[in-house]
Amino acid sequence: MRLDLWLRLVLLLALVGVAWWAAGKIHRLCPPGLDPERARRLEALLSLGRSLLRALVLAVAFLIALDLFGLNLGPLLTGAGIVGVILGLGAQSVIRDLIAGVVLVLEGPFGIGEVIHAAGVGGTVERITLRATYLRDADGTLHAIPNSMLGVISNLSRDWARVAADLPLPRATPWEHVEAIRSEAEAAMAQDETLAGSGRGPLTIAGVEGISETAFVVRFEIPVHPAARWTAARRLRYHLIRAARTLEISPIHRQEA
């Protein structure tokens, strides 16, 4: 009888291991060919489902193990229900996190791989569980934020982004030269291999942002793909300065402007 019990336990452990492994592979159910938005939402939903399935596997395995040892589950389940009510009253924040996690996945304000700002930190979404969302910032630090504490969420990876750069110029600079700087910089960005696939639009002059005794500050803007916003911002500043110097115009230091 004892040998039969151990064989059943070994079989139970094997089944738990297989179920755990299968739950870890659930993300492969994402079909190819989906648009990026739907793919991110589905991946986030599958990540949440993986956590739920693994928790369910452990709970069922625990109950089966108790039954194998001959324990009466009726009183145990009744007592567990009472304890669950007590724990629920004392763990309301955990319950809020779980509910918030489900709502986040269903509404889809962000997905895995997107860059967001939430709860005072920003980074790339690496994982979404029932309890928390995990962000990796630019320094490599991993932030675990409880889902109920995300608050206002700013998504930097949706649809499109606008990059702006300010260029301080001598006050005597004719406006025709400003237009020439824009044209020169726009042509240079079109040939910049670093910006290939950035989905950029036309470079425009937003207007004059400030005036001092010696200079005025001109703001240039260009729409780009969200993922390219940081690279595009650096390259835009570079090409604006280079275009100004090509036209023999010396940009003013910002302190002087």
PDB file of C-alpha atoms in Angstrom:
ATOM      1  CA  MET A   1       0.000   0.000   0.000  1.00  0.00           C
ATOM      2  CA  ARG A   2       2.847   2.364   0.898  1.00  0.00           C
ATOM      3  CA  LEU A   3       4.577   1.615  -2.438  1.00  0.00           C
ATOM      4  CA  ASP A   4       1.339   2.384  -4.265  1.00  0.00           C
ATOM      5  CA  LEU A   5       1.117   5.731  -2.428  1.00  0.00           C
ATOM      6  CA  TRP A   6       4.650   6.695  -3.430  1.00  0.00           C
ATOM      7  CA  LEU A   7       3.997   5.721  -7.041  1.00  0.00           C
ATOM      8  CA  ARG A   8       0.951   7.976  -7.073  1.00  0.00           C
ATOM      9  CA  LEU A   9       2.967  10.831  -5.586  1.00  0.00           C
ATOM     10  CA  VAL A  10       5.664  10.397  -8.226  1.00  0.00           C
ATOM     11  CA  LEU A  11       3.003  10.383 -10.946  1.00  0.00           C
ATOM     12  CA  LEU A  12       1.442  13.526  -9.435  1.00  0.00           C
ATOM     13  CA  LEU A  13       4.805  15.304  -9.393  1.00  0.00           C
ATOM     14  CA  ALA A  14       5.399  14.301 -12.999  1.00  0.00           C
ATOM     15  CA  LEU A  15       2.002  15.636 -14.038  1.00  0.00           C
ATOM     16  CA  VAL A  16       2.624  18.877 -12.133  1.00  0.00           C
ATOM     17  CA  GLY A  17       5.984  19.247 -13.869  1.00  0.00           C
ATOM     18  CA  VAL A  18       4.420  18.728 -17.291  1.00  0.00           C
ATOM     19  CA  ALA A  19       1.579  21.145 -16.532  1.00  0.00           C
ATOM     20  CA  TRP A  20       4.047  23.744 -15.224  1.00  0.00           C
ATOM     21  CA  TRP A  21       6.166  23.402 -18.366  1.00  0.00           C
ATOM     22  CA  ALA A  22       3.093  23.588 -20.613  1.00  0.00           C
ATOM     23  CA  ALA A  23       1.915  26.752 -18.844  1.00  0.00           C
ATOM     24  CA  GLY A  24       5.339  28.283 -19.492  1.00  0.00           C
ATOM     25  CA  LYS A  25       4.912  27.659 -23.228  1.00  0.00           C
ATOM     26  CA  ILE A  26       1.511  29.321 -23.465  1.00  0.00           C
ATOM     27  CA  HIS A  27       3.055  32.443 -25.022  1.00  0.00           C
ATOM     28  CA  ARG A  28       3.710  30.406 -28.178  1.00  0.00           C
ATOM     29  CA  LEU A  29      -0.035  30.377 -28.840  1.00  0.00           C
ATOM     30  CA  CYS A  30       0.311  33.893 -30.262  1.00  0.00           C
ATOM     31  CA  PRO A  31      -0.343  33.423 -34.015  1.00  0.00           C
ATOM     32  CA  PRO A  32       2.047  35.044 -36.508  1.00  0.00           C
ATOM     33  CA  GLY A  33       0.962  37.834 -38.798  1.00  0.00           C
ATOM     34  CA  LEU A  34      -0.928  39.911 -36.234  1.00  0.00           C
ATOM     35  CA  ASP A  35      -0.548  43.674 -36.269  1.00  0.00           C
ATOM     36  CA  PRO A  36       1.885  44.887 -33.557  1.00  0.00           C
ATOM     37  CA  GLU A  37      -0.875  46.364 -31.362  1.00  0.00           C
ATOM     38  CA  ARG A  38      -2.925  43.154 -31.194  1.00  0.00           C
ATOM     39  CA  ALA A  39       0.216  41.043 -30.825  1.00  0.00           C
ATOM     40  CA  ARG A  40       1.342  43.054 -27.773  1.00  0.00           C
ATOM     41  CA  ARG A  41      -2.070  42.805 -26.114  1.00  0.00           C
ATOM     42  CA  LEU A  42      -2.296  39.068 -26.785  1.00  0.00           C
ATOM     43  CA  GLU A  43       1.211  38.515 -25.439  1.00  0.00           C
ATOM     44  CA  ALA A  44       0.321  40.420 -22.265  1.00  0.00           C
ATOM     45  CA  LEU A  45      -2.869  38.346 -21.880  1.00  0.00           C
ATOM     46  CA  LEU A  46      -0.943  35.098 -22.369  1.00  0.00           C
ATOM     47  CA  SER A  47       1.613  36.201 -19.778  1.00  0.00           C
ATOM     48  CA  LEU A  48      -1.174  36.829 -17.285  1.00  0.00           C
ATOM     49  CA  GLY A  49      -2.809  33.501 -18.181  1.00  0.00           C
ATOM     50  CA  ARG A  50       0.479  31.687 -17.562  1.00  0.00           C
ATOM     51  CA  SER A  51       0.628  33.012 -13.997  1.00  0.00           C
ATOM     52  CA  LEU A  52      -3.002  32.047 -13.386  1.00  0.00           C
ATOM     53  CA  LEU A  53      -2.558  28.527 -14.779  1.00  0.00           C
ATOM     54  CA  ARG A  54       0.548  27.876 -12.682  1.00  0.00           C
ATOM     55  CA  ALA A  55      -1.248  29.010  -9.532  1.00  0.00           C
ATOM     56  CA  LEU A  56      -4.162  26.716 -10.404  1.00  0.00           C
ATOM     57  CA  VAL A  57      -1.824  23.771 -11.030  1.00  0.00           C
ATOM     58  CA  LEU A  58      -0.198  24.171  -7.606  1.00  0.00           C
ATOM     59  CA  ALA A  59      -3.567  24.474  -5.850  1.00  0.00           C
ATOM     60  CA  VAL A  60      -5.013  21.351  -7.515  1.00  0.00           C
ATOM     61  CA  ALA A  61      -1.810  19.371  -6.902  1.00  0.00           C
ATOM     62  CA  PHE A  62      -1.887  20.314  -3.217  1.00  0.00           C
ATOM     63  CA  LEU A  63      -5.475  19.129  -2.823  1.00  0.00           C
ATOM     64  CA  ILE A  64      -4.764  15.861  -4.657  1.00  0.00           C
ATOM     65  CA  ALA A  65      -1.726  15.224  -2.453  1.00  0.00           C
ATOM     66  CA  LEU A  66      -3.807  15.703   0.689  1.00  0.00           C
ATOM     67  CA  ASP A  67      -6.410  13.268  -0.664  1.00  0.00           C
ATOM     68  CA  LEU A  68      -3.696  10.684  -1.353  1.00  0.00           C
ATOM     69  CA  PHE A  69      -2.653  10.822   2.292  1.00  0.00           C
ATOM     70  CA  GLY A  70      -6.248  10.066   3.314  1.00  0.00           C
ATOM     71  CA  LEU A  71      -7.145  13.457   4.712  1.00  0.00           C
ATOM     72  CA  ASN A  72     -10.828  14.429   4.670  1.00  0.00           C
ATOM     73  CA  LEU A  73     -11.035  17.461   2.402  1.00  0.00           C
ATOM     74  CA  GLY A  74     -14.577  18.487   3.435  1.00  0.00           C
ATOM     75  CA  PRO A  75     -13.713  20.122   6.778  1.00  0.00           C
ATOM     76  CA  LEU A  76     -10.430  21.354   5.297  1.00  0.00           C
ATOM     77  CA  LEU A  77     -12.179  23.158   2.451  1.00  0.00           C
ATOM     78  CA  THR A  78     -14.711  24.639   4.872  1.00  0.00           C
ATOM     79  CA  GLY A  79     -11.941  25.900   7.092  1.00  0.00           C
ATOM     80  CA  ALA A  80     -10.045  27.181   4.083  1.00  0.00           C
ATOM     81  CA  GLY A  81     -13.123  29.147   3.056  1.00  0.00           C
ATOM     82  CA  ILE A  82     -13.284  30.832   6.469  1.00  0.00           C
ATOM     83  CA  VAL A  83      -9.551  31.524   6.429  1.00  0.00           C
ATOM     84  CA  GLY A  84      -9.907  32.850   2.884  1.00  0.00           C
ATOM     85  CA  VAL A  85     -12.497  35.371   4.030  1.00  0.00           C
ATOM     86  CA  ILE A  86     -10.237  36.513   6.864  1.00  0.00           C
ATOM     87  CA  LEU A  87      -7.224  36.761   4.593  1.00  0.00           C
ATOM     88  CA  GLY A  88      -9.306  38.580   1.977  1.00  0.00           C
ATOM     89  CA  LEU A  89     -10.197  41.262   4.485  1.00  0.00           C
ATOM     90  CA  GLY A  90      -6.557  41.662   5.460  1.00  0.00           C
ATOM     91  CA  ALA A  91      -5.133  41.459   1.931  1.00  0.00           C
ATOM     92  CA  GLN A  92      -7.307  43.919   0.092  1.00  0.00           C
ATOM     93  CA  SER A  93      -4.297  45.481  -1.627  1.00  0.00           C
ATOM     94  CA  VAL A  94      -3.379  42.114  -3.136  1.00  0.00           C
ATOM     95  CA  ILE A  95      -6.929  41.653  -4.401  1.00  0.00           C
ATOM     96  CA  ARG A  96      -6.874  45.168  -5.888  1.00  0.00           C
ATOM     97  CA  ASP A  97      -3.612  44.299  -7.640  1.00  0.00           C
ATOM     98  CA  LEU A  98      -5.132  41.128  -9.119  1.00  0.00           C
ATOM     99  CA  ILE A  99      -8.246  42.914 -10.348  1.00  0.00           C
ATOM    100  CA  ALA A 100      -6.162  45.774 -11.745  1.00  0.00           C
ATOM    101  CA  GLY A 101      -3.972  43.241 -13.573  1.00  0.00           C
ATOM    102  CA  VAL A 102      -6.969  41.684 -15.295  1.00  0.00           C
ATOM    103  CA  VAL A 103      -8.382  45.103 -16.237  1.00  0.00           C
ATOM    104  CA  LEU A 104      -5.008  46.223 -17.624  1.00  0.00           C
ATOM    105  CA  VAL A 105      -4.810  43.239 -19.933  1.00  0.00           C
ATOM    106  CA  LEU A 106      -8.416  43.552 -21.096  1.00  0.00           C
ATOM    107  CA  GLU A 107      -8.188  47.290 -21.810  1.00  0.00           C
ATOM    108  CA  GLY A 108      -4.656  47.099 -23.189  1.00  0.00           C
ATOM    109  CA  PRO A 109      -3.172  50.520 -22.261  1.00  0.00           C
ATOM    110  CA  PHE A 110       0.251  48.939 -22.816  1.00  0.00           C
ATOM    111  CA  GLY A 111       1.807  45.646 -23.826  1.00  0.00           C
ATOM    112  CA  ILE A 112       5.032  43.732 -23.366  1.00  0.00           C
ATOM    113  CA  GLY A 113       7.919  45.453 -25.142  1.00  0.00           C
ATOM    114  CA  GLU A 114       6.385  48.933 -24.979  1.00  0.00           C
ATOM    115  CA  VAL A 115       7.953  51.894 -23.178  1.00  0.00           C
ATOM    116  CA  ILE A 116       5.780  53.500 -20.523  1.00  0.00           C
ATOM    117  CA  HIS A 117       5.924  55.909 -17.582  1.00  0.00           C
ATOM    118  CA  ALA A 118       3.948  54.858 -14.502  1.00  0.00           C
ATOM    119  CA  ALA A 119       4.184  55.258 -10.728  1.00  0.00           C
ATOM    120  CA  GLY A 120       7.046  57.714 -11.116  1.00  0.00           C
ATOM    121  CA  VAL A 121       9.321  55.398 -13.122  1.00  0.00           C
ATOM    122  CA  GLY A 122       9.748  54.665 -16.807  1.00  0.00           C
ATOM    123  CA  GLY A 123      11.041  51.765 -18.823  1.00  0.00           C
ATOM    124  CA  THR A 124      10.275  48.888 -21.144  1.00  0.00           C
ATOM    125  CA  VAL A 125       7.533  46.478 -20.066  1.00  0.00           C
ATOM    126  CA  GLU A 126       9.179  43.070 -19.642  1.00  0.00           C
ATOM    127  CA  ARG A 127       6.493  41.098 -17.855  1.00  0.00           C
ATOM    128  CA  ILE A 128       2.897  41.425 -16.640  1.00  0.00           C
ATOM    129  CA  THR A 129       1.631  39.131 -13.903  1.00  0.00           C
ATOM    130  CA  LEU A 130      -1.542  39.005 -11.831  1.00  0.00           C
ATOM    131  CA  ARG A 131       0.255  40.921  -9.088  1.00  0.00           C
ATOM    132  CA  ALA A 132       2.641  43.367 -10.728  1.00  0.00           C
ATOM    133  CA  THR A 133       4.063  44.901 -13.885  1.00  0.00           C
ATOM    134  CA  TYR A 134       7.824  44.755 -14.424  1.00  0.00           C
ATOM    135  CA  LEU A 135       9.674  47.630 -16.120  1.00  0.00           C
ATOM    136  CA  ARG A 136      13.325  47.724 -17.189  1.00  0.00           C
ATOM    137  CA  ASP A 137      14.682  51.285 -17.306  1.00  0.00           C
ATOM    138  CA  ALA A 138      17.537  52.686 -19.406  1.00  0.00           C
ATOM    139  CA  ASP A 139      20.079  51.880 -16.666  1.00  0.00           C
ATOM    140  CA  GLY A 140      19.032  48.232 -16.626  1.00  0.00           C
ATOM    141  CA  THR A 141      17.203  48.465 -13.293  1.00  0.00           C
ATOM    142  CA  LEU A 142      14.126  46.237 -13.062  1.00  0.00           C
ATOM    143  CA  HIS A 143      11.140  47.887 -11.357  1.00  0.00           C
ATOM    144  CA  ALA A 144       8.274  45.765 -10.014  1.00  0.00           C
ATOM    145  CA  ILE A 145       5.142  47.927  -9.697  1.00  0.00           C
ATOM    146  CA  PRO A 146       1.960  46.532  -8.085  1.00  0.00           C
ATOM    147  CA  ASN A 147      -0.799  46.784 -10.668  1.00  0.00           C
ATOM    148  CA  SER A 148      -3.068  48.811  -8.379  1.00  0.00           C
ATOM    149  CA  MET A 149      -0.310  51.437  -7.935  1.00  0.00           C
ATOM    150  CA  LEU A 150       0.383  52.145 -11.607  1.00  0.00           C
ATOM    151  CA  GLY A 151      -1.814  55.248 -11.524  1.00  0.00           C
ATOM    152  CA  VAL A 152      -1.573  57.456 -14.609  1.00  0.00           C
ATOM    153  CA  ILE A 153       0.103  55.495 -17.418  1.00  0.00           C
ATOM    154  CA  SER A 154       1.949  57.318 -20.213  1.00  0.00           C
ATOM    155  CA  ASN A 155       2.609  55.077 -23.206  1.00  0.00           C
ATOM    156  CA  LEU A 156       5.555  56.219 -25.344  1.00  0.00           C
ATOM    157  CA  SER A 157       5.224  53.437 -27.921  1.00  0.00           C
ATOM    158  CA  ARG A 158       1.800  53.926 -29.496  1.00  0.00           C
ATOM    159  CA  ASP A 159       0.955  55.209 -32.987  1.00  0.00           C
ATOM    160  CA  TRP A 160       3.400  58.094 -33.464  1.00  0.00           C
ATOM    161  CA  ALA A 161       5.689  60.537 -31.654  1.00  0.00           C
ATOM    162  CA  ARG A 162       6.821  64.101 -32.240  1.00  0.00           C
ATOM    163  CA  VAL A 163      10.457  65.047 -31.767  1.00  0.00           C
ATOM    164  CA  ALA A 164      11.322  68.691 -31.073  1.00  0.00           C
ATOM    165  CA  ALA A 165      14.686  70.433 -31.007  1.00  0.00           C
ATOM    166  CA  ASP A 166      15.484  74.057 -30.146  1.00  0.00           C
ATOM    167  CA  LEU A 167      18.224  75.899 -32.020  1.00  0.00           C
ATOM    168  CA  PRO A 168      19.446  79.249 -30.604  1.00  0.00           C
ATOM    169  CA  LEU A 169      20.574  81.563 -33.443  1.00  0.00           C
ATOM    170  CA  PRO A 170      22.060  85.072 -33.549  1.00  0.00           C
ATOM    171  CA  ARG A 171      19.316  87.666 -33.416  1.00  0.00           C
ATOM    172  CA  ALA A 172      20.406  89.187 -36.739  1.00  0.00           C
ATOM    173  CA  THR A 173      19.866  85.885 -38.606  1.00  0.00           C
ATOM    174  CA  PRO A 174      17.389  86.403 -41.515  1.00  0.00           C
ATOM    175  CA  TRP A 175      14.365  84.132 -41.493  1.00  0.00           C
ATOM    176  CA  GLU A 176      15.326  82.910 -44.962  1.00  0.00           C
ATOM    177  CA  HIS A 177      18.416  81.355 -43.352  1.00  0.00           C
ATOM    178  CA  VAL A 178      16.227  79.592 -40.813  1.00  0.00           C
ATOM    179  CA  GLU A 179      14.241  78.075 -43.691  1.00  0.00           C
ATOM    180  CA  ALA A 180      17.507  77.085 -45.355  1.00  0.00           C
ATOM    181  CA  ILE A 181      18.636  75.339 -42.150  1.00  0.00           C
ATOM    182  CA  ARG A 182      15.365  73.417 -42.081  1.00  0.00           C
ATOM    183  CA  SER A 183      15.709  72.307 -45.700  1.00  0.00           C
ATOM    184  CA  GLU A 184      19.349  71.309 -45.257  1.00  0.00           C
ATOM    185  CA  ALA A 185      18.647  69.343 -42.062  1.00  0.00           C
ATOM    186  CA  GLU A 186      15.606  67.620 -43.584  1.00  0.00           C
ATOM    187  CA  ALA A 187      17.634  66.489 -46.604  1.00  0.00           C
ATOM    188  CA  ALA A 188      20.423  65.225 -44.365  1.00  0.00           C
ATOM    189  CA  MET A 189      17.989  63.253 -42.185  1.00  0.00           C
ATOM    190  CA  ALA A 190      16.459  61.649 -45.273  1.00  0.00           C
ATOM    191  CA  GLN A 191      19.910  60.260 -46.162  1.00  0.00           C
ATOM    192  CA  ASP A 192      20.825  59.291 -42.590  1.00  0.00           C
ATOM    193  CA  GLU A 193      21.090  55.486 -42.427  1.00  0.00           C
ATOM    194  CA  THR A 194      20.721  55.636 -38.643  1.00  0.00           C
ATOM    195  CA  LEU A 195      17.121  56.752 -39.131  1.00  0.00           C
ATOM    196  CA  ALA A 196      16.160  54.099 -41.682  1.00  0.00           C
ATOM    197  CA  GLY A 197      12.705  52.740 -40.920  1.00  0.00           C
ATOM    198  CA  SER A 198      11.932  55.466 -38.397  1.00  0.00           C
ATOM    199  CA  GLY A 199       8.765  56.467 -40.267  1.00  0.00           C
ATOM    200  CA  ARG A 200       9.667  60.128 -40.123  1.00  0.00           C
ATOM    201  CA  GLY A 201       7.529  62.870 -41.648  1.00  0.00           C
ATOM    202  CA  PRO A 202       8.463  66.346 -42.890  1.00  0.00           C
ATOM    203  CA  LEU A 203      10.627  68.577 -40.719  1.00  0.00           C
ATOM    204  CA  THR A 204       8.731  71.735 -39.796  1.00  0.00           C
ATOM    205  CA  ILE A 205       9.418  74.989 -37.977  1.00  0.00           C
ATOM    206  CA  ALA A 206       7.098  75.262 -34.976  1.00  0.00           C
ATOM    207  CA  GLY A 207       8.077  78.877 -34.349  1.00  0.00           C
ATOM    208  CA  VAL A 208      10.190  81.068 -32.114  1.00  0.00           C
ATOM    209  CA  GLU A 209      10.321  79.791 -28.540  1.00  0.00           C
ATOM    210  CA  GLY A 210      12.276  82.635 -26.974  1.00  0.00           C
ATOM    211  CA  ILE A 211      14.057  85.930 -27.644  1.00  0.00           C
ATOM    212  CA  SER A 212      16.964  87.546 -25.822  1.00  0.00           C
ATOM    213  CA  GLU A 213      19.195  90.552 -26.477  1.00  0.00           C
ATOM    214  CA  THR A 214      21.611  88.501 -28.594  1.00  0.00           C
ATOM    215  CA  ALA A 215      19.626  85.509 -29.902  1.00  0.00           C
ATOM    216  CA  PHE A 216      16.296  83.921 -30.648  1.00  0.00           C
ATOM    217  CA  VAL A 217      15.408  80.271 -30.207  1.00  0.00           C
ATOM    218  CA  VAL A 218      13.721  78.422 -33.071  1.00  0.00           C
ATOM    219  CA  ARG A 219      11.915  75.137 -32.454  1.00  0.00           C
ATOM    220  CA  PHE A 220      11.972  72.439 -35.141  1.00  0.00           C
ATOM    221  CA  GLU A 221       9.618  69.436 -35.058  1.00  0.00           C
ATOM    222  CA  ILE A 222       9.363  66.152 -36.924  1.00  0.00           C
ATOM    223  CA  PRO A 223       6.961  63.177 -36.500  1.00  0.00           C
ATOM    224  CA  VAL A 224       8.632  59.770 -36.173  1.00  0.00           C
ATOM    225  CA  HIS A 225       7.883  56.213 -35.171  1.00  0.00           C
ATOM    226  CA  PRO A 226       7.627  56.035 -31.349  1.00  0.00           C
ATOM    227  CA  ALA A 227      10.491  53.568 -30.988  1.00  0.00           C
ATOM    228  CA  ALA A 228      12.829  55.917 -32.889  1.00  0.00           C
ATOM    229  CA  ARG A 229      12.072  59.078 -30.910  1.00  0.00           C
ATOM    230  CA  TRP A 230      15.309  59.141 -28.878  1.00  0.00           C
ATOM    231  CA  THR A 231      17.604  58.368 -31.812  1.00  0.00           C
ATOM    232  CA  ALA A 232      15.712  60.836 -34.002  1.00  0.00           C
ATOM    233  CA  ALA A 233      16.051  63.576 -31.368  1.00  0.00           C
ATOM    234  CA  ARG A 234      19.825  63.150 -31.196  1.00  0.00           C
ATOM    235  CA  ARG A 235      20.223  63.034 -34.968  1.00  0.00           C
ATOM    236  CA  LEU A 236      17.927  66.047 -35.445  1.00  0.00           C
ATOM    237  CA  ARG A 237      20.055  68.195 -33.128  1.00  0.00           C
ATOM    238  CA  TYR A 238      23.189  67.036 -34.906  1.00  0.00           C
ATOM    239  CA  HIS A 239      21.867  67.823 -38.390  1.00  0.00           C
ATOM    240  CA  LEU A 240      20.487  71.210 -37.335  1.00  0.00           C
ATOM    241  CA  ILE A 241      23.854  72.320 -35.953  1.00  0.00           C
ATOM    242  CA  ARG A 242      25.661  70.956 -38.991  1.00  0.00           C
ATOM    243  CA  ALA A 243      23.238  72.700 -41.380  1.00  0.00           C
ATOM    244  CA  ALA A 244      23.701  76.006 -39.537  1.00  0.00           C
ATOM    245  CA  ARG A 245      27.480  75.765 -39.779  1.00  0.00           C
ATOM    246  CA  THR A 246      27.273  74.788 -43.437  1.00  0.00           C
ATOM    247  CA  LEU A 247      25.427  78.072 -44.006  1.00  0.00           C
ATOM    248  CA  GLU A 248      28.108  79.840 -41.925  1.00  0.00           C
ATOM    249  CA  ILE A 249      25.717  80.537 -39.062  1.00  0.00           C
ATOM    250  CA  SER A 250      27.091  79.945 -35.578  1.00  0.00           C
ATOM    251  CA  PRO A 251      24.467  78.650 -33.119  1.00  0.00           C
ATOM    252  CA  ILE A 252      24.432  80.465 -29.778  1.00  0.00           C
ATOM    253  CA  HIS A 253      25.122  78.617 -26.542  1.00  0.00           C
ATOM    254  CA  ARG A 254      21.875  78.139 -24.625  1.00  0.00           C
ATOM    255  CA  GLN A 255      23.208  80.115 -21.646  1.00  0.00           C
ATOM    256  CA  GLU A 256      23.708  83.107 -23.881  1.00  0.00           C
ATOM    257  CA  ALA A 257      20.258  82.766 -25.442  1.00  0.00           C
TER     258      ALA A 257
END
